[in-house]
């Protein structure tokens, strides 16, 4: 008997995200915040060409997470600047949705902030993708300088400033995108509160098809945010 697509997704859920905890006590207010947070990720990623397409989004707690979204990224040998920035913007979509809808932010974005900070630092210090720091890398593949800071305090200050600026630009970009599609964000959030779990086909009903969706692409394993 063939394994159904849904069975495959459920198996990935348990492996990547942990078992569902439907009995975990969450207040209605918290649940609404979680729904908008996850809908923020889904909405921003749907609107950005280089963000990985969403497969599933849920507000059912699992593991340490109160909500989660799964994506199916393309297989890429190299990653260009705009692709990394789109991914960062989509990651900031959760906190941006909280700010837009409630004018407050929560601690729920910790893993998102950790992810974008690592991405931004890599862009600036490893891949030479920051104009101000320039075409240099502070990565040492030999590991000889692993415990030595290879730049001055002045350069360290510039690096920190550029990392912060990069993240803030993508955060504001996410807020702008969600403001433009606020009605769709709210619609998706309400559906999430009602259904608790939604899939790509559900998002198509809300947003319509992504205009830049590729019909046939090689993909990596499903990833979670």
mmCIF file with all atom_site columns, C-alpha atoms in Angstrom:
data_model
loop_
_atom_site.group_PDB
_atom_site.id
_atom_site.type_symbol
_atom_site.label_atom_id
_atom_site.label_alt_id
_atom_site.label_comp_id
_atom_site.label_asym_id
_atom_site.label_entity_id
_atom_site.label_seq_id
_atom_site.pdbx_PDB_ins_code
_atom_site.Cartn_x
_atom_site.Cartn_y
_atom_site.Cartn_z
_atom_site.occupancy
_atom_site.B_iso_or_equiv
_atom_site.pdbx_formal_charge
_atom_site.auth_seq_id
_atom_site.auth_comp_id
_atom_site.auth_asym_id
_atom_site.auth_atom_id
_atom_site.pdbx_PDB_model_num
ATOM 1   C CA . UNK A 1 1   ? 0.000   0.000  0.000   1.00 0.00 ? 1   UNK A CA 1
ATOM 2   C CA . UNK A 1 2   ? 1.384   3.396  -0.983  1.00 0.00 ? 2   UNK A CA 1
ATOM 3   C CA . UNK A 1 3   ? 2.291   5.847  1.765   1.00 0.00 ? 3   UNK A CA 1
ATOM 4   C CA . UNK A 1 4   ? -0.052  8.826  1.576   1.00 0.00 ? 4   UNK A CA 1
ATOM 5   C CA . UNK A 1 5   ? 1.440   12.330 1.440   1.00 0.00 ? 5   UNK A CA 1
ATOM 6   C CA . UNK A 1 6   ? -0.300  13.192 4.716   1.00 0.00 ? 6   UNK A CA 1
ATOM 7   C CA . UNK A 1 7   ? 1.174   10.124 6.420   1.00 0.00 ? 7   UNK A CA 1
ATOM 8   C CA . UNK A 1 8   ? 4.620   11.275 5.312   1.00 0.00 ? 8   UNK A CA 1
ATOM 9   C CA . UNK A 1 9   ? 4.048   14.780 6.729   1.00 0.00 ? 9   UNK A CA 1
ATOM 10  C CA . UNK A 1 10  ? 2.807   13.356 10.023  1.00 0.00 ? 10  UNK A CA 1
ATOM 11  C CA . UNK A 1 11  ? 5.932   11.209 10.287  1.00 0.00 ? 11  UNK A CA 1
ATOM 12  C CA . UNK A 1 12  ? 8.154   14.227 9.601   1.00 0.00 ? 12  UNK A CA 1
ATOM 13  C CA . UNK A 1 13  ? 6.215   16.162 12.269  1.00 0.00 ? 13  UNK A CA 1
ATOM 14  C CA . UNK A 1 14  ? 7.049   13.599 14.911  1.00 0.00 ? 14  UNK A CA 1
ATOM 15  C CA . UNK A 1 15  ? 10.706  13.325 13.900  1.00 0.00 ? 15  UNK A CA 1
ATOM 16  C CA . UNK A 1 16  ? 11.429  17.051 13.472  1.00 0.00 ? 16  UNK A CA 1
ATOM 17  C CA . UNK A 1 17  ? 9.019   18.742 15.844  1.00 0.00 ? 17  UNK A CA 1
ATOM 18  C CA . UNK A 1 18  ? 8.253   16.158 18.498  1.00 0.00 ? 18  UNK A CA 1
ATOM 19  C CA . UNK A 1 19  ? 4.928   14.751 19.568  1.00 0.00 ? 19  UNK A CA 1
ATOM 20  C CA . UNK A 1 20  ? 1.857   16.980 19.667  1.00 0.00 ? 20  UNK A CA 1
ATOM 21  C CA . UNK A 1 21  ? 0.824   18.201 23.111  1.00 0.00 ? 21  UNK A CA 1
ATOM 22  C CA . UNK A 1 22  ? -2.855  19.012 22.658  1.00 0.00 ? 22  UNK A CA 1
ATOM 23  C CA . UNK A 1 23  ? -3.399  18.961 26.411  1.00 0.00 ? 23  UNK A CA 1
ATOM 24  C CA . UNK A 1 24  ? -0.894  21.769 27.009  1.00 0.00 ? 24  UNK A CA 1
ATOM 25  C CA . UNK A 1 25  ? -2.701  24.648 28.726  1.00 0.00 ? 25  UNK A CA 1
ATOM 26  C CA . UNK A 1 26  ? -2.740  27.778 26.550  1.00 0.00 ? 26  UNK A CA 1
ATOM 27  C CA . UNK A 1 27  ? -5.023  30.744 27.185  1.00 0.00 ? 27  UNK A CA 1
ATOM 28  C CA . UNK A 1 28  ? -7.248  32.023 24.344  1.00 0.00 ? 28  UNK A CA 1
ATOM 29  C CA . UNK A 1 29  ? -5.186  35.245 24.243  1.00 0.00 ? 29  UNK A CA 1
ATOM 30  C CA . UNK A 1 30  ? -1.931  33.298 23.911  1.00 0.00 ? 30  UNK A CA 1
ATOM 31  C CA . UNK A 1 31  ? -3.451  31.078 21.240  1.00 0.00 ? 31  UNK A CA 1
ATOM 32  C CA . UNK A 1 32  ? -4.469  34.136 19.215  1.00 0.00 ? 32  UNK A CA 1
ATOM 33  C CA . UNK A 1 33  ? -0.924  35.549 19.427  1.00 0.00 ? 33  UNK A CA 1
ATOM 34  C CA . UNK A 1 34  ? 0.509   32.191 18.325  1.00 0.00 ? 34  UNK A CA 1
ATOM 35  C CA . UNK A 1 35  ? -1.944  32.038 15.406  1.00 0.00 ? 35  UNK A CA 1
ATOM 36  C CA . UNK A 1 36  ? -0.949  35.487 14.158  1.00 0.00 ? 36  UNK A CA 1
ATOM 37  C CA . UNK A 1 37  ? 2.745   34.684 14.684  1.00 0.00 ? 37  UNK A CA 1
ATOM 38  C CA . UNK A 1 38  ? 2.570   31.535 12.542  1.00 0.00 ? 38  UNK A CA 1
ATOM 39  C CA . UNK A 1 39  ? 0.295   33.215 10.002  1.00 0.00 ? 39  UNK A CA 1
ATOM 40  C CA . UNK A 1 40  ? 2.911   35.993 9.774   1.00 0.00 ? 40  UNK A CA 1
ATOM 41  C CA . UNK A 1 41  ? 5.592   33.495 8.788   1.00 0.00 ? 41  UNK A CA 1
ATOM 42  C CA . UNK A 1 42  ? 3.267   31.877 6.252   1.00 0.00 ? 42  UNK A CA 1
ATOM 43  C CA . UNK A 1 43  ? 2.082   35.151 4.720   1.00 0.00 ? 43  UNK A CA 1
ATOM 44  C CA . UNK A 1 44  ? 5.522   36.704 4.271   1.00 0.00 ? 44  UNK A CA 1
ATOM 45  C CA . UNK A 1 45  ? 7.039   33.522 2.857   1.00 0.00 ? 45  UNK A CA 1
ATOM 46  C CA . UNK A 1 46  ? 4.123   33.239 0.407   1.00 0.00 ? 46  UNK A CA 1
ATOM 47  C CA . UNK A 1 47  ? 4.749   36.770 -0.891  1.00 0.00 ? 47  UNK A CA 1
ATOM 48  C CA . UNK A 1 48  ? 8.521   36.474 -1.393  1.00 0.00 ? 48  UNK A CA 1
ATOM 49  C CA . UNK A 1 49  ? 9.940   34.837 -4.499  1.00 0.00 ? 49  UNK A CA 1
ATOM 50  C CA . UNK A 1 50  ? 13.041  33.353 -2.882  1.00 0.00 ? 50  UNK A CA 1
ATOM 51  C CA . UNK A 1 51  ? 11.490  32.168 0.371   1.00 0.00 ? 51  UNK A CA 1
ATOM 52  C CA . UNK A 1 52  ? 10.952  28.414 0.661   1.00 0.00 ? 52  UNK A CA 1
ATOM 53  C CA . UNK A 1 53  ? 7.350   27.361 -0.084  1.00 0.00 ? 53  UNK A CA 1
ATOM 54  C CA . UNK A 1 54  ? 5.281   26.407 2.939   1.00 0.00 ? 54  UNK A CA 1
ATOM 55  C CA . UNK A 1 55  ? 4.060   22.826 3.341   1.00 0.00 ? 55  UNK A CA 1
ATOM 56  C CA . UNK A 1 56  ? 2.231   22.942 6.676   1.00 0.00 ? 56  UNK A CA 1
ATOM 57  C CA . UNK A 1 57  ? 1.536   25.381 9.529   1.00 0.00 ? 57  UNK A CA 1
ATOM 58  C CA . UNK A 1 58  ? 0.096   24.508 12.929  1.00 0.00 ? 58  UNK A CA 1
ATOM 59  C CA . UNK A 1 59  ? -0.720  26.089 16.271  1.00 0.00 ? 59  UNK A CA 1
ATOM 60  C CA . UNK A 1 60  ? -0.832  22.717 18.046  1.00 0.00 ? 60  UNK A CA 1
ATOM 61  C CA . UNK A 1 61  ? 2.020   22.674 20.621  1.00 0.00 ? 61  UNK A CA 1
ATOM 62  C CA . UNK A 1 62  ? 4.768   20.109 20.090  1.00 0.00 ? 62  UNK A CA 1
ATOM 63  C CA . UNK A 1 63  ? 8.047   19.690 21.892  1.00 0.00 ? 63  UNK A CA 1
ATOM 64  C CA . UNK A 1 64  ? 9.092   23.124 23.177  1.00 0.00 ? 64  UNK A CA 1
ATOM 65  C CA . UNK A 1 65  ? 7.227   24.944 20.396  1.00 0.00 ? 65  UNK A CA 1
ATOM 66  C CA . UNK A 1 66  ? 3.741   26.454 20.737  1.00 0.00 ? 66  UNK A CA 1
ATOM 67  C CA . UNK A 1 67  ? 3.360   26.595 16.960  1.00 0.00 ? 67  UNK A CA 1
ATOM 68  C CA . UNK A 1 68  ? 5.364   25.626 13.905  1.00 0.00 ? 68  UNK A CA 1
ATOM 69  C CA . UNK A 1 69  ? 5.635   25.926 10.133  1.00 0.00 ? 69  UNK A CA 1
ATOM 70  C CA . UNK A 1 70  ? 7.300   23.500 7.729   1.00 0.00 ? 70  UNK A CA 1
ATOM 71  C CA . UNK A 1 71  ? 8.894   24.467 4.421   1.00 0.00 ? 71  UNK A CA 1
ATOM 72  C CA . UNK A 1 72  ? 10.320  22.597 1.435   1.00 0.00 ? 72  UNK A CA 1
ATOM 73  C CA . UNK A 1 73  ? 13.394  24.547 0.284   1.00 0.00 ? 73  UNK A CA 1
ATOM 74  C CA . UNK A 1 74  ? 14.933  24.204 -3.159  1.00 0.00 ? 74  UNK A CA 1
ATOM 75  C CA . UNK A 1 75  ? 18.226  22.395 -3.505  1.00 0.00 ? 75  UNK A CA 1
ATOM 76  C CA . UNK A 1 76  ? 20.820  25.130 -4.035  1.00 0.00 ? 76  UNK A CA 1
ATOM 77  C CA . UNK A 1 77  ? 24.542  24.772 -4.682  1.00 0.00 ? 77  UNK A CA 1
ATOM 78  C CA . UNK A 1 78  ? 25.074  28.461 -3.976  1.00 0.00 ? 78  UNK A CA 1
ATOM 79  C CA . UNK A 1 79  ? 22.834  30.994 -2.256  1.00 0.00 ? 79  UNK A CA 1
ATOM 80  C CA . UNK A 1 80  ? 22.590  34.559 -3.531  1.00 0.00 ? 80  UNK A CA 1
ATOM 81  C CA . UNK A 1 81  ? 22.128  37.629 -1.349  1.00 0.00 ? 81  UNK A CA 1
ATOM 82  C CA . UNK A 1 82  ? 18.459  38.186 -2.236  1.00 0.00 ? 82  UNK A CA 1
ATOM 83  C CA . UNK A 1 83  ? 17.661  34.563 -1.389  1.00 0.00 ? 83  UNK A CA 1
ATOM 84  C CA . UNK A 1 84  ? 19.178  34.881 2.087   1.00 0.00 ? 84  UNK A CA 1
ATOM 85  C CA . UNK A 1 85  ? 17.409  38.204 2.671   1.00 0.00 ? 85  UNK A CA 1
ATOM 86  C CA . UNK A 1 86  ? 14.030  36.752 1.631   1.00 0.00 ? 86  UNK A CA 1
ATOM 87  C CA . UNK A 1 87  ? 14.524  33.873 4.054   1.00 0.00 ? 87  UNK A CA 1
ATOM 88  C CA . UNK A 1 88  ? 15.443  36.308 6.844   1.00 0.00 ? 88  UNK A CA 1
ATOM 89  C CA . UNK A 1 89  ? 12.378  38.424 6.079   1.00 0.00 ? 89  UNK A CA 1
ATOM 90  C CA . UNK A 1 90  ? 10.095  35.368 6.219   1.00 0.00 ? 90  UNK A CA 1
ATOM 91  C CA . UNK A 1 91  ? 11.663  34.341 9.537   1.00 0.00 ? 91  UNK A CA 1
ATOM 92  C CA . UNK A 1 92  ? 10.931  37.805 10.970  1.00 0.00 ? 92  UNK A CA 1
ATOM 93  C CA . UNK A 1 93  ? 7.322   37.549 9.760   1.00 0.00 ? 93  UNK A CA 1
ATOM 94  C CA . UNK A 1 94  ? 6.159   36.058 13.060  1.00 0.00 ? 94  UNK A CA 1
ATOM 95  C CA . UNK A 1 95  ? 7.377   38.892 15.267  1.00 0.00 ? 95  UNK A CA 1
ATOM 96  C CA . UNK A 1 96  ? 6.300   41.435 12.646  1.00 0.00 ? 96  UNK A CA 1
ATOM 97  C CA . UNK A 1 97  ? 2.743   40.062 12.732  1.00 0.00 ? 97  UNK A CA 1
ATOM 98  C CA . UNK A 1 98  ? 2.642   40.353 16.525  1.00 0.00 ? 98  UNK A CA 1
ATOM 99  C CA . UNK A 1 99  ? 3.821   43.966 16.341  1.00 0.00 ? 99  UNK A CA 1
ATOM 100 C CA . UNK A 1 100 ? 1.375   44.869 13.565  1.00 0.00 ? 100 UNK A CA 1
ATOM 101 C CA . UNK A 1 101 ? -1.716  43.270 15.094  1.00 0.00 ? 101 UNK A CA 1
ATOM 102 C CA . UNK A 1 102 ? -1.149  43.793 18.828  1.00 0.00 ? 102 UNK A CA 1
ATOM 103 C CA . UNK A 1 103 ? 1.490   46.549 18.901  1.00 0.00 ? 103 UNK A CA 1
ATOM 104 C CA . UNK A 1 104 ? 3.397   44.248 21.252  1.00 0.00 ? 104 UNK A CA 1
ATOM 105 C CA . UNK A 1 105 ? 6.075   41.603 20.854  1.00 0.00 ? 105 UNK A CA 1
ATOM 106 C CA . UNK A 1 106 ? 6.638   38.438 22.874  1.00 0.00 ? 106 UNK A CA 1
ATOM 107 C CA . UNK A 1 107 ? 9.387   36.000 23.781  1.00 0.00 ? 107 UNK A CA 1
ATOM 108 C CA . UNK A 1 108 ? 7.949   33.536 21.252  1.00 0.00 ? 108 UNK A CA 1
ATOM 109 C CA . UNK A 1 109 ? 10.343  34.732 18.541  1.00 0.00 ? 109 UNK A CA 1
ATOM 110 C CA . UNK A 1 110 ? 13.524  33.567 20.306  1.00 0.00 ? 110 UNK A CA 1
ATOM 111 C CA . UNK A 1 111 ? 14.335  30.791 17.829  1.00 0.00 ? 111 UNK A CA 1
ATOM 112 C CA . UNK A 1 112 ? 13.546  33.151 14.940  1.00 0.00 ? 112 UNK A CA 1
ATOM 113 C CA . UNK A 1 113 ? 15.932  35.777 16.291  1.00 0.00 ? 113 UNK A CA 1
ATOM 114 C CA . UNK A 1 114 ? 18.640  33.178 16.820  1.00 0.00 ? 114 UNK A CA 1
ATOM 115 C CA . UNK A 1 115 ? 18.251  32.000 13.233  1.00 0.00 ? 115 UNK A CA 1
ATOM 116 C CA . UNK A 1 116 ? 18.367  35.437 11.567  1.00 0.00 ? 116 UNK A CA 1
ATOM 117 C CA . UNK A 1 117 ? 21.254  36.591 13.756  1.00 0.00 ? 117 UNK A CA 1
ATOM 118 C CA . UNK A 1 118 ? 23.315  33.586 12.660  1.00 0.00 ? 118 UNK A CA 1
ATOM 119 C CA . UNK A 1 119 ? 22.340  34.201 9.028   1.00 0.00 ? 119 UNK A CA 1
ATOM 120 C CA . UNK A 1 120 ? 23.214  37.895 9.170   1.00 0.00 ? 120 UNK A CA 1
ATOM 121 C CA . UNK A 1 121 ? 26.526  37.240 10.912  1.00 0.00 ? 121 UNK A CA 1
ATOM 122 C CA . UNK A 1 122 ? 27.442  34.668 8.266   1.00 0.00 ? 122 UNK A CA 1
ATOM 123 C CA . UNK A 1 123 ? 26.582  37.110 5.473   1.00 0.00 ? 123 UNK A CA 1
ATOM 124 C CA . UNK A 1 124 ? 28.783  39.809 7.008   1.00 0.00 ? 124 UNK A CA 1
ATOM 125 C CA . UNK A 1 125 ? 31.735  37.837 8.383   1.00 0.00 ? 125 UNK A CA 1
ATOM 126 C CA . UNK A 1 126 ? 31.873  34.630 6.349   1.00 0.00 ? 126 UNK A CA 1
ATOM 127 C CA . UNK A 1 127 ? 30.512  35.169 2.838   1.00 0.00 ? 127 UNK A CA 1
ATOM 128 C CA . UNK A 1 128 ? 31.526  38.792 2.250   1.00 0.00 ? 128 UNK A CA 1
ATOM 129 C CA . UNK A 1 129 ? 27.971  39.863 1.356   1.00 0.00 ? 129 UNK A CA 1
ATOM 130 C CA . UNK A 1 130 ? 27.947  43.172 3.195   1.00 0.00 ? 130 UNK A CA 1
ATOM 131 C CA . UNK A 1 131 ? 28.942  46.317 1.292   1.00 0.00 ? 131 UNK A CA 1
ATOM 132 C CA . UNK A 1 132 ? 30.346  48.214 4.279   1.00 0.00 ? 132 UNK A CA 1
ATOM 133 C CA . UNK A 1 133 ? 32.512  45.386 5.657   1.00 0.00 ? 133 UNK A CA 1
ATOM 134 C CA . UNK A 1 134 ? 33.494  44.456 2.126   1.00 0.00 ? 134 UNK A CA 1
ATOM 135 C CA . UNK A 1 135 ? 34.752  41.454 0.196   1.00 0.00 ? 135 UNK A CA 1
ATOM 136 C CA . UNK A 1 136 ? 36.521  39.811 3.097   1.00 0.00 ? 136 UNK A CA 1
ATOM 137 C CA . UNK A 1 137 ? 35.895  36.709 5.153   1.00 0.00 ? 137 UNK A CA 1
ATOM 138 C CA . UNK A 1 138 ? 36.889  36.091 8.749   1.00 0.00 ? 138 UNK A CA 1
ATOM 139 C CA . UNK A 1 139 ? 36.262  32.375 8.380   1.00 0.00 ? 139 UNK A CA 1
ATOM 140 C CA . UNK A 1 140 ? 39.329  30.184 8.749   1.00 0.00 ? 140 UNK A CA 1
ATOM 141 C CA . UNK A 1 141 ? 38.720  26.726 7.287   1.00 0.00 ? 141 UNK A CA 1
ATOM 142 C CA . UNK A 1 142 ? 41.942  25.423 8.805   1.00 0.00 ? 142 UNK A CA 1
ATOM 143 C CA . UNK A 1 143 ? 40.724  26.179 12.306  1.00 0.00 ? 143 UNK A CA 1
ATOM 144 C CA . UNK A 1 144 ? 44.096  27.667 13.291  1.00 0.00 ? 144 UNK A CA 1
ATOM 145 C CA . UNK A 1 145 ? 42.553  30.971 14.389  1.00 0.00 ? 145 UNK A CA 1
ATOM 146 C CA . UNK A 1 146 ? 39.429  29.518 15.965  1.00 0.00 ? 146 UNK A CA 1
ATOM 147 C CA . UNK A 1 147 ? 40.164  31.175 19.326  1.00 0.00 ? 147 UNK A CA 1
ATOM 148 C CA . UNK A 1 148 ? 41.607  34.427 17.978  1.00 0.00 ? 148 UNK A CA 1
ATOM 149 C CA . UNK A 1 149 ? 39.463  37.383 16.927  1.00 0.00 ? 149 UNK A CA 1
ATOM 150 C CA . UNK A 1 150 ? 40.928  38.256 13.502  1.00 0.00 ? 150 UNK A CA 1
ATOM 151 C CA . UNK A 1 151 ? 39.723  41.865 13.408  1.00 0.00 ? 151 UNK A CA 1
ATOM 152 C CA . UNK A 1 152 ? 40.060  45.069 15.414  1.00 0.00 ? 152 UNK A CA 1
ATOM 153 C CA . UNK A 1 153 ? 37.576  46.459 17.938  1.00 0.00 ? 153 UNK A CA 1
ATOM 154 C CA . UNK A 1 154 ? 36.596  49.131 15.405  1.00 0.00 ? 154 UNK A CA 1
ATOM 155 C CA . UNK A 1 155 ? 35.807  46.465 12.831  1.00 0.00 ? 155 UNK A CA 1
ATOM 156 C CA . UNK A 1 156 ? 33.898  44.462 15.460  1.00 0.00 ? 156 UNK A CA 1
ATOM 157 C CA . UNK A 1 157 ? 31.710  47.515 16.094  1.00 0.00 ? 157 UNK A CA 1
ATOM 158 C CA . UNK A 1 158 ? 31.009  47.896 12.373  1.00 0.00 ? 158 UNK A CA 1
ATOM 159 C CA . UNK A 1 159 ? 30.173  44.192 12.086  1.00 0.00 ? 159 UNK A CA 1
ATOM 160 C CA . UNK A 1 160 ? 27.700  44.403 14.983  1.00 0.00 ? 160 UNK A CA 1
ATOM 161 C CA . UNK A 1 161 ? 26.095  47.510 13.493  1.00 0.00 ? 161 UNK A CA 1
ATOM 162 C CA . UNK A 1 162 ? 25.740  45.949 10.051  1.00 0.00 ? 162 UNK A CA 1
ATOM 163 C CA . UNK A 1 163 ? 24.237  42.740 11.473  1.00 0.00 ? 163 UNK A CA 1
ATOM 164 C CA . UNK A 1 164 ? 21.691  44.737 13.469  1.00 0.00 ? 164 UNK A CA 1
ATOM 165 C CA . UNK A 1 165 ? 20.888  46.964 10.489  1.00 0.00 ? 165 UNK A CA 1
ATOM 166 C CA . UNK A 1 166 ? 20.406  43.983 8.173   1.00 0.00 ? 166 UNK A CA 1
ATOM 167 C CA . UNK A 1 167 ? 17.961  42.312 10.564  1.00 0.00 ? 167 UNK A CA 1
ATOM 168 C CA . UNK A 1 168 ? 16.017  45.526 11.216  1.00 0.00 ? 168 UNK A CA 1
ATOM 169 C CA . UNK A 1 169 ? 15.634  46.192 7.476   1.00 0.00 ? 169 UNK A CA 1
ATOM 170 C CA . UNK A 1 170 ? 14.141  42.727 6.948   1.00 0.00 ? 170 UNK A CA 1
ATOM 171 C CA . UNK A 1 171 ? 11.905  43.133 10.023  1.00 0.00 ? 171 UNK A CA 1
ATOM 172 C CA . UNK A 1 172 ? 10.527  46.405 8.636   1.00 0.00 ? 172 UNK A CA 1
ATOM 173 C CA . UNK A 1 173 ? 10.155  44.797 5.224   1.00 0.00 ? 173 UNK A CA 1
ATOM 174 C CA . UNK A 1 174 ? 8.067   42.042 6.838   1.00 0.00 ? 174 UNK A CA 1
ATOM 175 C CA . UNK A 1 175 ? 5.892   44.617 8.615   1.00 0.00 ? 175 UNK A CA 1
ATOM 176 C CA . UNK A 1 176 ? 5.352   46.475 5.316   1.00 0.00 ? 176 UNK A CA 1
ATOM 177 C CA . UNK A 1 177 ? 4.375   43.262 3.502   1.00 0.00 ? 177 UNK A CA 1
ATOM 178 C CA . UNK A 1 178 ? 1.968   42.247 6.266   1.00 0.00 ? 178 UNK A CA 1
ATOM 179 C CA . UNK A 1 179 ? 0.461   45.743 6.350   1.00 0.00 ? 179 UNK A CA 1
ATOM 180 C CA . UNK A 1 180 ? -0.195  45.484 2.611   1.00 0.00 ? 180 UNK A CA 1
ATOM 181 C CA . UNK A 1 181 ? -1.850  42.070 3.050   1.00 0.00 ? 181 UNK A CA 1
ATOM 182 C CA . UNK A 1 182 ? -3.358  42.613 6.499   1.00 0.00 ? 182 UNK A CA 1
ATOM 183 C CA . UNK A 1 183 ? -6.766  41.254 5.481   1.00 0.00 ? 183 UNK A CA 1
ATOM 184 C CA . UNK A 1 184 ? -5.216  37.990 4.261   1.00 0.00 ? 184 UNK A CA 1
ATOM 185 C CA . UNK A 1 185 ? -3.092  37.746 7.417   1.00 0.00 ? 185 UNK A CA 1
ATOM 186 C CA . UNK A 1 186 ? -6.214  38.090 9.562   1.00 0.00 ? 186 UNK A CA 1
ATOM 187 C CA . UNK A 1 187 ? -8.127  35.595 7.435   1.00 0.00 ? 187 UNK A CA 1
ATOM 188 C CA . UNK A 1 188 ? -5.346  33.032 7.717   1.00 0.00 ? 188 UNK A CA 1
ATOM 189 C CA . UNK A 1 189 ? -5.061  33.585 11.474  1.00 0.00 ? 189 UNK A CA 1
ATOM 190 C CA . UNK A 1 190 ? -8.789  33.051 11.993  1.00 0.00 ? 190 UNK A CA 1
ATOM 191 C CA . UNK A 1 191 ? -8.673  29.853 9.955   1.00 0.00 ? 191 UNK A CA 1
ATOM 192 C CA . UNK A 1 192 ? -5.705  28.646 11.990  1.00 0.00 ? 192 UNK A CA 1
ATOM 193 C CA . UNK A 1 193 ? -7.598  29.301 15.220  1.00 0.00 ? 193 UNK A CA 1
ATOM 194 C CA . UNK A 1 194 ? -10.500 27.304 13.830  1.00 0.00 ? 194 UNK A CA 1
ATOM 195 C CA . UNK A 1 195 ? -8.644  24.415 12.159  1.00 0.00 ? 195 UNK A CA 1
ATOM 196 C CA . UNK A 1 196 ? -5.347  24.471 14.138  1.00 0.00 ? 196 UNK A CA 1
ATOM 197 C CA . UNK A 1 197 ? -3.512  22.859 11.199  1.00 0.00 ? 197 UNK A CA 1
ATOM 198 C CA . UNK A 1 198 ? -3.329  24.109 7.605   1.00 0.00 ? 198 UNK A CA 1
ATOM 199 C CA . UNK A 1 199 ? -1.536  22.934 4.470   1.00 0.00 ? 199 UNK A CA 1
ATOM 200 C CA . UNK A 1 200 ? -0.341  24.478 1.225   1.00 0.00 ? 200 UNK A CA 1
ATOM 201 C CA . UNK A 1 201 ? -3.710  23.896 -0.476  1.00 0.00 ? 201 UNK A CA 1
ATOM 202 C CA . UNK A 1 202 ? -5.419  25.894 2.296   1.00 0.00 ? 202 UNK A CA 1
ATOM 203 C CA . UNK A 1 203 ? -3.043  28.799 1.725   1.00 0.00 ? 203 UNK A CA 1
ATOM 204 C CA . UNK A 1 204 ? -3.773  28.739 -2.008  1.00 0.00 ? 204 UNK A CA 1
ATOM 205 C CA . UNK A 1 205 ? -7.456  29.279 -1.139  1.00 0.00 ? 205 UNK A CA 1
ATOM 206 C CA . UNK A 1 206 ? -6.544  32.336 0.927   1.00 0.00 ? 206 UNK A CA 1
ATOM 207 C CA . UNK A 1 207 ? -3.807  33.890 -1.213  1.00 0.00 ? 207 UNK A CA 1
ATOM 208 C CA . UNK A 1 208 ? -4.183  32.321 -4.629  1.00 0.00 ? 208 UNK A CA 1
ATOM 209 C CA . UNK A 1 209 ? -1.291  30.611 -6.396  1.00 0.00 ? 209 UNK A CA 1
ATOM 210 C CA . UNK A 1 210 ? 2.181   32.061 -5.933  1.00 0.00 ? 210 UNK A CA 1
ATOM 211 C CA . UNK A 1 211 ? 3.008   33.747 -9.273  1.00 0.00 ? 211 UNK A CA 1
ATOM 212 C CA . UNK A 1 212 ? 6.644   32.658 -9.104  1.00 0.00 ? 212 UNK A CA 1
ATOM 213 C CA . UNK A 1 213 ? 5.999   29.062 -7.992  1.00 0.00 ? 213 UNK A CA 1
ATOM 214 C CA . UNK A 1 214 ? 8.142   26.662 -9.996  1.00 0.00 ? 214 UNK A CA 1
ATOM 215 C CA . UNK A 1 215 ? 6.288   23.681 -11.399 1.00 0.00 ? 215 UNK A CA 1
ATOM 216 C CA . UNK A 1 216 ? 9.158   21.211 -11.075 1.00 0.00 ? 216 UNK A CA 1
ATOM 217 C CA . UNK A 1 217 ? 12.020  21.682 -8.642  1.00 0.00 ? 217 UNK A CA 1
ATOM 218 C CA . UNK A 1 218 ? 14.458  19.432 -6.853  1.00 0.00 ? 218 UNK A CA 1
ATOM 219 C CA . UNK A 1 219 ? 13.992  19.816 -3.134  1.00 0.00 ? 219 UNK A CA 1
ATOM 220 C CA . UNK A 1 220 ? 15.786  19.228 0.122   1.00 0.00 ? 220 UNK A CA 1
ATOM 221 C CA . UNK A 1 221 ? 14.154  17.564 3.141   1.00 0.00 ? 221 UNK A CA 1
ATOM 222 C CA . UNK A 1 222 ? 11.360  19.488 4.840   1.00 0.00 ? 222 UNK A CA 1
ATOM 223 C CA . UNK A 1 223 ? 12.598  22.098 7.299   1.00 0.00 ? 223 UNK A CA 1
ATOM 224 C CA . UNK A 1 224 ? 10.840  23.597 10.287  1.00 0.00 ? 224 UNK A CA 1
ATOM 225 C CA . UNK A 1 225 ? 10.621  27.052 11.797  1.00 0.00 ? 225 UNK A CA 1
#
